mmCIF file of C-alpha atoms in Angstrom:
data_model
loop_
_atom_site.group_PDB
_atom_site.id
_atom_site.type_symbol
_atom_site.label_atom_id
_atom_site.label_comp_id
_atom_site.label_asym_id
_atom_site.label_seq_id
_atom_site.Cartn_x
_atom_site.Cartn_y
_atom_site.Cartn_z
ATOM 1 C CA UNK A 122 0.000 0.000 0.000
ATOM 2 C CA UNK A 123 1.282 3.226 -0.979
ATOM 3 C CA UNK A 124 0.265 5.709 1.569
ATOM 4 C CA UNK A 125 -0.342 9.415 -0.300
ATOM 5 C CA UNK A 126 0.126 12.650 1.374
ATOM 6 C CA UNK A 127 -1.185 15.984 -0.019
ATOM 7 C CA UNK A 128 1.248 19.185 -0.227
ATOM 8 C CA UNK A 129 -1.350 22.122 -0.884
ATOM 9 C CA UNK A 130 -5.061 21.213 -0.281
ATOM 10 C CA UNK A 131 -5.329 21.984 -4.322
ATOM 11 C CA UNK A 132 -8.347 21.722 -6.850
ATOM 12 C CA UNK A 133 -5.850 19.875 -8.646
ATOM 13 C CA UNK A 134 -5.147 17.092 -6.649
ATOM 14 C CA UNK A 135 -9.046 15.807 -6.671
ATOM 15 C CA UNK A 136 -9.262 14.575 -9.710
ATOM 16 C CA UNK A 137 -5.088 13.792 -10.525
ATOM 17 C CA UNK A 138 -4.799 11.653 -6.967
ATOM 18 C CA UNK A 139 -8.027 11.695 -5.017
ATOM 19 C CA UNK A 140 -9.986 9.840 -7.249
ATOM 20 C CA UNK A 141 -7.818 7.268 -8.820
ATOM 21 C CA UNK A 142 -6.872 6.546 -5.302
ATOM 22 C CA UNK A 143 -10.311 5.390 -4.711
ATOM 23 C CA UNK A 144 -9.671 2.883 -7.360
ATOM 24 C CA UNK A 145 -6.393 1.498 -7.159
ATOM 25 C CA UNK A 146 -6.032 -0.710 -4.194
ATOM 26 C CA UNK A 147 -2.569 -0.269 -3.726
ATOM 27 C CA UNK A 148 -2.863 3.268 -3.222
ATOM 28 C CA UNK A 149 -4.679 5.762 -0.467
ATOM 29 C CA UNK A 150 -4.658 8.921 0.226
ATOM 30 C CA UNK A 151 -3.596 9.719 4.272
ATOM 31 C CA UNK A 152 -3.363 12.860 5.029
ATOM 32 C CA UNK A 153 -3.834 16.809 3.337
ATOM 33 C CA UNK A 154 -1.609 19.640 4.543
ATOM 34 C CA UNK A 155 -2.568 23.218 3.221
ATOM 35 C CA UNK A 156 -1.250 26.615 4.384
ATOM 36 C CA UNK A 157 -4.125 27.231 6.281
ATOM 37 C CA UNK A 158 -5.290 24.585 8.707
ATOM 38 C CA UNK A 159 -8.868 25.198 8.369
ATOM 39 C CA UNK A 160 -8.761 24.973 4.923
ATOM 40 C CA UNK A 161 -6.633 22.004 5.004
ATOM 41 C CA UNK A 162 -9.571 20.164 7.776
ATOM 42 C CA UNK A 163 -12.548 21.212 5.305
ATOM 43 C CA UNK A 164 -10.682 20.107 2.371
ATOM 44 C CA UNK A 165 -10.145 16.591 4.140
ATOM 45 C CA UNK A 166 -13.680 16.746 4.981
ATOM 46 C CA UNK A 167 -15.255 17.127 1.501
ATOM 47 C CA UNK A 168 -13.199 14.514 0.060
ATOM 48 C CA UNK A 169 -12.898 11.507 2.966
ATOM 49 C CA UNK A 170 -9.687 12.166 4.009
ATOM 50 C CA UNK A 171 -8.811 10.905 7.714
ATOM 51 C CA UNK A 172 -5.688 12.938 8.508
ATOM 52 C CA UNK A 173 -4.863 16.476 8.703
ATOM 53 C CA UNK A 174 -1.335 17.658 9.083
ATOM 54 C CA UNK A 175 -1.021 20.930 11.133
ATOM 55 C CA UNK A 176 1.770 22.427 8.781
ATOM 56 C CA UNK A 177 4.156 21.082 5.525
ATOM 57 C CA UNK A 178 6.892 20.273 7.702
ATOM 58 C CA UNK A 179 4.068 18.387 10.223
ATOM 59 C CA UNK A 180 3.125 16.248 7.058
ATOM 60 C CA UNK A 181 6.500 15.167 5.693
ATOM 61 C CA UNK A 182 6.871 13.856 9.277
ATOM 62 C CA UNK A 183 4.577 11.591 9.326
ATOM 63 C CA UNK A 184 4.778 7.800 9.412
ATOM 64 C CA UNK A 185 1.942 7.393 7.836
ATOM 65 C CA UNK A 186 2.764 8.776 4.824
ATOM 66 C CA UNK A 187 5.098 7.303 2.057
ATOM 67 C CA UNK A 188 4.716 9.093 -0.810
ATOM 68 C CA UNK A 189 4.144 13.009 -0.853
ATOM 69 C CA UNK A 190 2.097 14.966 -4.167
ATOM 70 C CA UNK A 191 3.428 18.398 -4.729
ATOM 71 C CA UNK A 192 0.693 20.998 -5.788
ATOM 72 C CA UNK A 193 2.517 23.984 -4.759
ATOM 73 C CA UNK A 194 3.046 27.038 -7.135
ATOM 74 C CA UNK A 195 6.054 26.016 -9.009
ATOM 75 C CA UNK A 196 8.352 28.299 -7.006
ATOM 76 C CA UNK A 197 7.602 26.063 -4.029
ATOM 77 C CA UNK A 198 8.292 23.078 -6.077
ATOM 78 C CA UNK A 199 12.232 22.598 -5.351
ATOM 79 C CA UNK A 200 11.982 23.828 -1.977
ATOM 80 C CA UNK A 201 9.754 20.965 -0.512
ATOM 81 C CA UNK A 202 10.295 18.123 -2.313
ATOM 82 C CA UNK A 203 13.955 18.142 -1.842
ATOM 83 C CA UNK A 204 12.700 18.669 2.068
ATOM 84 C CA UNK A 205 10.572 15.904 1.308
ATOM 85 C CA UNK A 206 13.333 13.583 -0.224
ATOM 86 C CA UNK A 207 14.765 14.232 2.760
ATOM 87 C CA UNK A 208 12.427 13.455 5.054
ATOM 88 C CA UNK A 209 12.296 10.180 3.343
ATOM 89 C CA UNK A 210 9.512 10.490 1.303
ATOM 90 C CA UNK A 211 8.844 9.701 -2.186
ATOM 91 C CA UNK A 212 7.418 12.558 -4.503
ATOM 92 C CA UNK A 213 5.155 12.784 -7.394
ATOM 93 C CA UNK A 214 5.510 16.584 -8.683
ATOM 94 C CA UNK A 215 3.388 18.706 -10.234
ATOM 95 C CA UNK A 216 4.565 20.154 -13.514
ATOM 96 C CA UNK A 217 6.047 22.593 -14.791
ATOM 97 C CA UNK A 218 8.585 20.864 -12.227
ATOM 98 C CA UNK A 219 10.358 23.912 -11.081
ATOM 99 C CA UNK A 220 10.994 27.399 -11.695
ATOM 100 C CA UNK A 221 14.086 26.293 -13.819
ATOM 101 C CA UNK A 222 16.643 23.995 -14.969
ATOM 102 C CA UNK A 223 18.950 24.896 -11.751
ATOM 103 C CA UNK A 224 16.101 24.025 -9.628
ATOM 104 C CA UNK A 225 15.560 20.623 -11.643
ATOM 105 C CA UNK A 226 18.970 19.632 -11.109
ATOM 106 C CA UNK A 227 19.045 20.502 -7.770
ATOM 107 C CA UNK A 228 15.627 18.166 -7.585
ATOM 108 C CA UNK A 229 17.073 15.109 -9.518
ATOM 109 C CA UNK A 230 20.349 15.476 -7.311
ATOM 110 C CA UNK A 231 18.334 15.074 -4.243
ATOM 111 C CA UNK A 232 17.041 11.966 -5.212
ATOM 112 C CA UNK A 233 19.913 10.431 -6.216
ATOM 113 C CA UNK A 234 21.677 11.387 -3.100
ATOM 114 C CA UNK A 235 18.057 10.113 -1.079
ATOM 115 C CA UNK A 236 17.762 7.351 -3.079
ATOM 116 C CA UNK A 237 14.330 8.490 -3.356
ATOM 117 C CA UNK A 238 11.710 8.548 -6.363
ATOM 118 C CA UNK A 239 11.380 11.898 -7.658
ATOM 119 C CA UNK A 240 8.357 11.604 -10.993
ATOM 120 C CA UNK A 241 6.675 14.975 -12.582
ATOM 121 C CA UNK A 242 3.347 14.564 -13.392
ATOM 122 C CA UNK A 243 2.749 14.513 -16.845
ATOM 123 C CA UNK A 244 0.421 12.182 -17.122
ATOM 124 C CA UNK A 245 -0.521 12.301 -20.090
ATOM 125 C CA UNK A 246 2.693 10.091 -20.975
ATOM 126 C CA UNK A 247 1.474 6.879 -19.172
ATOM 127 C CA UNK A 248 -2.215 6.820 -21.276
ATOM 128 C CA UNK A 249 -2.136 3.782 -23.707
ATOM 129 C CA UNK A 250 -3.447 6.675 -26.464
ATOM 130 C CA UNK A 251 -0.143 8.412 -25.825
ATOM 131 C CA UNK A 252 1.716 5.699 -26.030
ATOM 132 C CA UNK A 253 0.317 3.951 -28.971
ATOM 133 C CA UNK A 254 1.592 7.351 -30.837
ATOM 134 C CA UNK A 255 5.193 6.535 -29.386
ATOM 135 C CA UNK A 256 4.583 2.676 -30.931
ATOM 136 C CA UNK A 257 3.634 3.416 -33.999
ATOM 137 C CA UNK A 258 6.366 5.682 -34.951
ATOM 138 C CA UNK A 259 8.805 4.007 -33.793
ATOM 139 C CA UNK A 260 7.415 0.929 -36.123
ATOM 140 C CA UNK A 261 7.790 3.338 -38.878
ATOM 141 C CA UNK A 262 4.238 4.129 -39.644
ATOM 142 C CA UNK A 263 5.112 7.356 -40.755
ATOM 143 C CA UNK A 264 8.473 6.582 -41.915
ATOM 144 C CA UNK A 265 11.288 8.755 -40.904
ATOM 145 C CA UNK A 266 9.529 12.278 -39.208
ATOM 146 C CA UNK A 267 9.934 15.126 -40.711
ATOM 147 C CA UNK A 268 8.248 18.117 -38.796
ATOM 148 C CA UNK A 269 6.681 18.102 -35.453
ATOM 149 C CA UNK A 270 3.775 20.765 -34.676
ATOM 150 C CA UNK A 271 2.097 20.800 -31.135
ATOM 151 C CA UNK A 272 -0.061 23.184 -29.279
ATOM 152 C CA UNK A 273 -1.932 23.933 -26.094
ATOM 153 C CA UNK A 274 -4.490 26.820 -25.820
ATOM 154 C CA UNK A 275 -7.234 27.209 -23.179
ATOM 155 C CA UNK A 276 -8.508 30.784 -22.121
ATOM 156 C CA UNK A 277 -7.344 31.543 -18.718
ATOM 157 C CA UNK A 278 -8.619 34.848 -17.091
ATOM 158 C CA UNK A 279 -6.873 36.963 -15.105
ATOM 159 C CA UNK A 280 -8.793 37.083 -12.057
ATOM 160 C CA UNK A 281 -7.370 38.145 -8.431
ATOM 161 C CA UNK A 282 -5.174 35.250 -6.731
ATOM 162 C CA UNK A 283 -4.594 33.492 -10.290
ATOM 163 C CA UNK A 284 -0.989 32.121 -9.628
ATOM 164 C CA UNK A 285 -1.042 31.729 -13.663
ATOM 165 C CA UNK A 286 -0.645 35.571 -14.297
ATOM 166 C CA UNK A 287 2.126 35.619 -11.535
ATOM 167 C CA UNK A 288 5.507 35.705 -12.675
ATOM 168 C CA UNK A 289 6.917 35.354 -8.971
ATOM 169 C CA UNK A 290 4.858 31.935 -8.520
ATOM 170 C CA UNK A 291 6.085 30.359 -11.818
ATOM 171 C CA UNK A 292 3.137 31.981 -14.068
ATOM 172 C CA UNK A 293 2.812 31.985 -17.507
ATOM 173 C CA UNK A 294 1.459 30.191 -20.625
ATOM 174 C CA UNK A 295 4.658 28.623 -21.634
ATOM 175 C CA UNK A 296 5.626 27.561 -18.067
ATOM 176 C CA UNK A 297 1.526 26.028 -17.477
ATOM 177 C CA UNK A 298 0.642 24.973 -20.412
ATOM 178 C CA UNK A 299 3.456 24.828 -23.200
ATOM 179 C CA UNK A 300 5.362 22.762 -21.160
ATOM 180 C CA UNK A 301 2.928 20.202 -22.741
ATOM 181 C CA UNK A 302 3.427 20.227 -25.953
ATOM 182 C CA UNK A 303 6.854 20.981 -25.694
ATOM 183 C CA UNK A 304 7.378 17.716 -23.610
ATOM 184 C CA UNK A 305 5.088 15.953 -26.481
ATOM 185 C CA UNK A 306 7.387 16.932 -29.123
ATOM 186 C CA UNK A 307 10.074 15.731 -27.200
ATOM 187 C CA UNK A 308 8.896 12.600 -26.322
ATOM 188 C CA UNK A 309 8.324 11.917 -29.746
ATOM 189 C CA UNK A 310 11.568 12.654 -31.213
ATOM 190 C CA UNK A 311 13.833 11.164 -28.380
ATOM 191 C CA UNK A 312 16.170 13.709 -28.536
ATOM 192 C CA UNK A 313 17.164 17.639 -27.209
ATOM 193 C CA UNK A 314 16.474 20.356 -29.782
ATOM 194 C CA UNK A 315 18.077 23.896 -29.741
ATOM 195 C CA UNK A 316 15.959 26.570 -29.642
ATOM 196 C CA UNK A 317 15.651 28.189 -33.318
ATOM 197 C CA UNK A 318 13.595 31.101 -32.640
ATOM 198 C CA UNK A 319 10.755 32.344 -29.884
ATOM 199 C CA UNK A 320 7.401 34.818 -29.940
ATOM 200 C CA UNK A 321 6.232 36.009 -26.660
ATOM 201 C CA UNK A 322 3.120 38.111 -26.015
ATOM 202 C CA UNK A 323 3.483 39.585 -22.811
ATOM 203 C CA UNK A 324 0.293 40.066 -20.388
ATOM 204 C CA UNK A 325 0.468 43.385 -18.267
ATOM 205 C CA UNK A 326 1.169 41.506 -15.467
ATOM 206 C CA UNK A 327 4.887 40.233 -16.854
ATOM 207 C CA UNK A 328 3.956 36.701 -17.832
ATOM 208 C CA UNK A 329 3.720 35.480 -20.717
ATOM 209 C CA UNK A 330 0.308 35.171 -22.323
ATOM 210 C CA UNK A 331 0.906 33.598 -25.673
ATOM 211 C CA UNK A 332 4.488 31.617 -26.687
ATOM 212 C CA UNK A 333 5.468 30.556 -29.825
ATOM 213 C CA UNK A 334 8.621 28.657 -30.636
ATOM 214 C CA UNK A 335 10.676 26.648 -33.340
ATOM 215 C CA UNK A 336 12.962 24.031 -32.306
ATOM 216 C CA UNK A 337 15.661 22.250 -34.539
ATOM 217 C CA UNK A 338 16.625 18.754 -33.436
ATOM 218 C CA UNK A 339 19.213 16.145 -34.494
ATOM 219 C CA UNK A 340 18.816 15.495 -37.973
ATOM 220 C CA UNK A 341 17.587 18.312 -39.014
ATOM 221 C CA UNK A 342 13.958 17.742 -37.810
ATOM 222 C CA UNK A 343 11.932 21.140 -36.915
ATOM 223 C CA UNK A 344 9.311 21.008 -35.136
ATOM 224 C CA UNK A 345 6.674 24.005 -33.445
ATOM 225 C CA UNK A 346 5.408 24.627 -30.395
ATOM 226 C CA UNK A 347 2.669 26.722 -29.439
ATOM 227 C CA UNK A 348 0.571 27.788 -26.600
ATOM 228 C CA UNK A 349 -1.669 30.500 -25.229
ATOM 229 C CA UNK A 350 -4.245 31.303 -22.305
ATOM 230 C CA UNK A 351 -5.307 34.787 -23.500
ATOM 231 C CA UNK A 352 -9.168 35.160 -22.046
ATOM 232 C CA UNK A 353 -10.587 36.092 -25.302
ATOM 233 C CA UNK A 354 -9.815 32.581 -26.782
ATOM 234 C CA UNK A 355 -12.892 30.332 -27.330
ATOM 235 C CA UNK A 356 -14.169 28.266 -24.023
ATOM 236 C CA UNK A 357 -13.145 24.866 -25.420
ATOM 237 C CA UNK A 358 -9.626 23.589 -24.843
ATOM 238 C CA UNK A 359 -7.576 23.522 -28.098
ATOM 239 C CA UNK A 360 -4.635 21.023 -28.064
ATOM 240 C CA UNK A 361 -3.020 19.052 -30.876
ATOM 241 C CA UNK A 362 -0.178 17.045 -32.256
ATOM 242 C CA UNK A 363 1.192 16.062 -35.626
ATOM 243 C CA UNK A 364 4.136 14.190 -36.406
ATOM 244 C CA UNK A 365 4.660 14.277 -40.241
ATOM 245 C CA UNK A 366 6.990 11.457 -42.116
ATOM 246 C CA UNK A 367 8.649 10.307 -45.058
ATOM 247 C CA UNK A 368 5.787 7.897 -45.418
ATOM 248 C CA UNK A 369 2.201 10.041 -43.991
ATOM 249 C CA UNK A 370 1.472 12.046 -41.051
ATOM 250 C CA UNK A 371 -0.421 11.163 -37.157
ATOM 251 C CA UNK A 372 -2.536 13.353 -35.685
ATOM 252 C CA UNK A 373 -4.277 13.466 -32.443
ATOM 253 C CA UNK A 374 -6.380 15.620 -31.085
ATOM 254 C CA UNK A 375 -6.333 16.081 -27.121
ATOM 255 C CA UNK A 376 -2.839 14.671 -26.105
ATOM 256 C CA UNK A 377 -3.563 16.190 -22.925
ATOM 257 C CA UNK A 378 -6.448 14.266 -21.705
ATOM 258 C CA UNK A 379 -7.384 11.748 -24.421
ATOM 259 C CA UNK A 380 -9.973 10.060 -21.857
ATOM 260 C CA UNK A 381 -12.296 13.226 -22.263
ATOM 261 C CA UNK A 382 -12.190 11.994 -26.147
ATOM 262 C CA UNK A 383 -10.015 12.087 -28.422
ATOM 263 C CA UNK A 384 -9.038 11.931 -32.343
ATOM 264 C CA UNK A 385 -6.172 9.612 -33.610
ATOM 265 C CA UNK A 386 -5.859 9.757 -37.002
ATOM 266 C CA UNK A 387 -3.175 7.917 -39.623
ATOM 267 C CA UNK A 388 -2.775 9.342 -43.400
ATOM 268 C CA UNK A 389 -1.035 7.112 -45.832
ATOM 269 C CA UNK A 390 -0.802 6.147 -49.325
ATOM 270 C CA UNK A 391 -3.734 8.902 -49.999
ATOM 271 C CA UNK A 392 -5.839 7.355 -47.240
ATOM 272 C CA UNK A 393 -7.081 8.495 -43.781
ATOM 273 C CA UNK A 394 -8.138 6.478 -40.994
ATOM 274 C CA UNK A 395 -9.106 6.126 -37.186
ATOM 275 C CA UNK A 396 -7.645 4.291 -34.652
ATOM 276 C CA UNK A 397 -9.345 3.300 -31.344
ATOM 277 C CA UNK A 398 -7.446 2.743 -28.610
ATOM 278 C CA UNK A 399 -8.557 -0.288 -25.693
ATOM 279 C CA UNK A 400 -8.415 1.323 -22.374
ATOM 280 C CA UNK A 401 -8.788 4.940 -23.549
ATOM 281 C CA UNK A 402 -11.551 5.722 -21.273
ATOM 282 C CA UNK A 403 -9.470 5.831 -18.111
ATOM 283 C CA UNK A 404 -8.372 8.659 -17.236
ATOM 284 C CA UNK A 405 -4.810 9.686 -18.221
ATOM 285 C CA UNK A 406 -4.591 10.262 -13.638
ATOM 286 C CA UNK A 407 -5.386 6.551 -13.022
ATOM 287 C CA UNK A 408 -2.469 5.750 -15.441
ATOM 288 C CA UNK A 409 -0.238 8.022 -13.547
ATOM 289 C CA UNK A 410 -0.987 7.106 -10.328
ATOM 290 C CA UNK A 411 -0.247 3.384 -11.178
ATOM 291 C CA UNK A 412 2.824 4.109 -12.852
ATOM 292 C CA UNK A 413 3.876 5.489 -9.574
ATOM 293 C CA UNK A 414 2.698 2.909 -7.605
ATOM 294 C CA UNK A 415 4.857 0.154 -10.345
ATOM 295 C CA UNK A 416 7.735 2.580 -10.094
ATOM 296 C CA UNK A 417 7.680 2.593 -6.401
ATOM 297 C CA UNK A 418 7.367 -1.770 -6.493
ATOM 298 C CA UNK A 419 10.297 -1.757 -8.920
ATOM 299 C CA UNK A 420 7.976 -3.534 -11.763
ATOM 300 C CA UNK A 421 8.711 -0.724 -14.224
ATOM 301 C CA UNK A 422 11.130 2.361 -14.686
ATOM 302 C CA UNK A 423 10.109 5.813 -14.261
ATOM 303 C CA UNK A 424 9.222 7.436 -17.250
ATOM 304 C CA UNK A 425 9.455 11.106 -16.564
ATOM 305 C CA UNK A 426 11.529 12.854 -14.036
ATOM 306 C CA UNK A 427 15.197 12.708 -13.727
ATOM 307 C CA UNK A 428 16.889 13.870 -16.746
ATOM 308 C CA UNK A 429 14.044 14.260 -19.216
ATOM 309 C CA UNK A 430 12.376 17.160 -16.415
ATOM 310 C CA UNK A 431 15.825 18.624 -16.644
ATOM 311 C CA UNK A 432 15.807 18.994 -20.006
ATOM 312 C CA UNK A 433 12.016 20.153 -20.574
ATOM 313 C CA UNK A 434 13.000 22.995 -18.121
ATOM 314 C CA UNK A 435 15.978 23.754 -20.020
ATOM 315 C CA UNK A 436 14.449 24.521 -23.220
ATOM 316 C CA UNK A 437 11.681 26.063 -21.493
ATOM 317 C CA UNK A 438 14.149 28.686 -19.912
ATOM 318 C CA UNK A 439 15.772 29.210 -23.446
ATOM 319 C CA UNK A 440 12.915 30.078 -24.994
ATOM 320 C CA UNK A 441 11.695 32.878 -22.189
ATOM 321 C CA UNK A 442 15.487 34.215 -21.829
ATOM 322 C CA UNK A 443 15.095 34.544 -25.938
ATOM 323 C CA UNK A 444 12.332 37.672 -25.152
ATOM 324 C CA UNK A 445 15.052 39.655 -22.370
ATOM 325 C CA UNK A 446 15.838 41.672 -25.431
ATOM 326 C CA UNK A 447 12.928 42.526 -27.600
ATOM 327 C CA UNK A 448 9.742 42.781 -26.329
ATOM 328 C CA UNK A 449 7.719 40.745 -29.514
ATOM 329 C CA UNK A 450 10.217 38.149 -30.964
ATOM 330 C CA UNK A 451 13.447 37.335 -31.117
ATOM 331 C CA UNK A 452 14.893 35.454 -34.249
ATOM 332 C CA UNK A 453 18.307 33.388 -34.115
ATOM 333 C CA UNK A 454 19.986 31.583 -36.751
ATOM 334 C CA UNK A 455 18.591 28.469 -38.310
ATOM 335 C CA UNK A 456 20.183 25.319 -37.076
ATOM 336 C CA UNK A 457 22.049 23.220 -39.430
ATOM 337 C CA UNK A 458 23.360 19.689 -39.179
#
């Protein structure tokens, strides 16, 4: 039995741990611990849970608690679940999974020094839609890939108390919700690109509210990322990937959260078709949560984390230090190899 405890009594955390919990038997959720106590008891209240812990240090010390999920703001995310590690806990964070790559390294280097698990929570990686993609191209259904497009847009508004619209906290479009695609395009190519060129449209608040970016990678392959939360955007979440070949092209609508539905398509030889996927309709949290839970037994390796979260940060903190300079775009040269 893994035995879960909550960092930050989030909205988050209720559908991403609280309710695949309730359906994975080797995994329950203990304890909450939120800034404010109160809210921390009526938050364990609502949703069953028998334990509150009186403060975030109160909950890492508990024996009742093995492995810890971190919904903090981002800038909180290094902080406590290196204290965490520590404290001898295991730790499933939140993404994006730090403020930047020096605070990812300093994450992955307190594992390995722990011996702790240390897994950000993309879960969107460990859905059998997501990785049928990652099967099929590497079969050579597409042939060899070409160009990579990906995007994530959902209108965000920028109401009082939205961490999203604070720079300070880790806000931002790229660093909530273009560290998706970005992290889709990578996993598809297997490899580190260099930043080719960045747009940034900046909210009045300093974040970013629209982010735009070509990547080269090895081999020559370019590939586009895009992502935007500006409030004036339709109501319905936009978010896509294609991955065109030598030999046709995927496409899926809703990488993100292909168990709300989803559209895989294959084009080849002139022809277009769908593919269903067994298992889809779980959601891509239950699939998370028991890819912990195998990580944790040792019956599989981790899949994100380590060096790949080092990485995603990396590029992600290119692409922002790419706008110091000019306030619209900033254009490099292309890549060649």
């Amino acid at each position: 039995m893994v035995r879960i405890g909550l960092l930050g009594a989030s909205r988050i955390a209720r559908g991403a741990v609280i309710r695949p919990s309730r359906e994975i038997a080797e995994a329950q959720v203990t304890c909450v611990a939120a800034r404010n106590v109160d809210r921390a008891k009526s938050y364990a209240t609502e949703h069953g849970i028998a334990a509150v812990a009186e403060s975030y240090t109160a909950l890492l010390e508990r024996h009742d608690v093995d492995l810890i999920y971190n919904a903090l703001p981002p800038r909180e995310h290094a902080e406590w679940s290196l204290l965490a590690m520590q404290a001898g806990k295991d730790v499933l964070c939140e993404k994006p999974f730090a403020m930047n790559a020096g605070e990812a390294r300093d994450m992955v280097g307190g594992a390995a020094s722990t011996g702790r698990v240390l897994i950000e929570a993309f879960h969107y990686r460990f859905h059998p839609v997501f990785e049928r993609v990652l099967t099929m191209i590497a079969d050579g259904a597409i042939g060899r890939i070409e160009h990579v497009n990906a995007h994530f847009n959902v209108p965000i508004a920028a109401n009082p108390g939205e961490i999203r619209y604070n720079r300070g906290l880790g806000g931002g479009a790229l660093m909530d919700l273009g560290c998706y695609p970005l992290h889709w395009v990578r996993s598809v190519l297997g490899t580190e690109p260099q930043v080719v060129d960045a747009s940034i449209r900046r909210h009045e608040s300093g974040v970013d509210i629209e982010t735009k970016a070509t990547l080269a990678f090895p081999g020559g392959v370019p590939a586009a990322i895009a992502c935007s939360m500006d409030p004036a955007l339709p109501e319905d979440l936009d978010a896509g990937l294609s991955v065109t070949g030598s030999a046709g092209q995927l496409t899926l609508n809703n990488p993100l959260a292909p168990h709300n539905g989803y559209l895989l398509t294959l084009e080849r030889n002139g022809s277009n078709s769908s593919i269903e996927i067994d298992g889809a309709a779980r959601t891509t949290y239950w699939y998370q949560l028991q890819h912990v839970i195998d990580v944790l037994a040792g019956r599989r390796p981790m899949l994100t984390g380590g060096t790949d979260a080092i990485a995603n940060m990396a590029v992600i903190d290119t692409i922002l230090a790419s706008d110091r300079s000019q306030a619209t775009a900033v254009r490099r040269p292309t890549v060649r190899h």
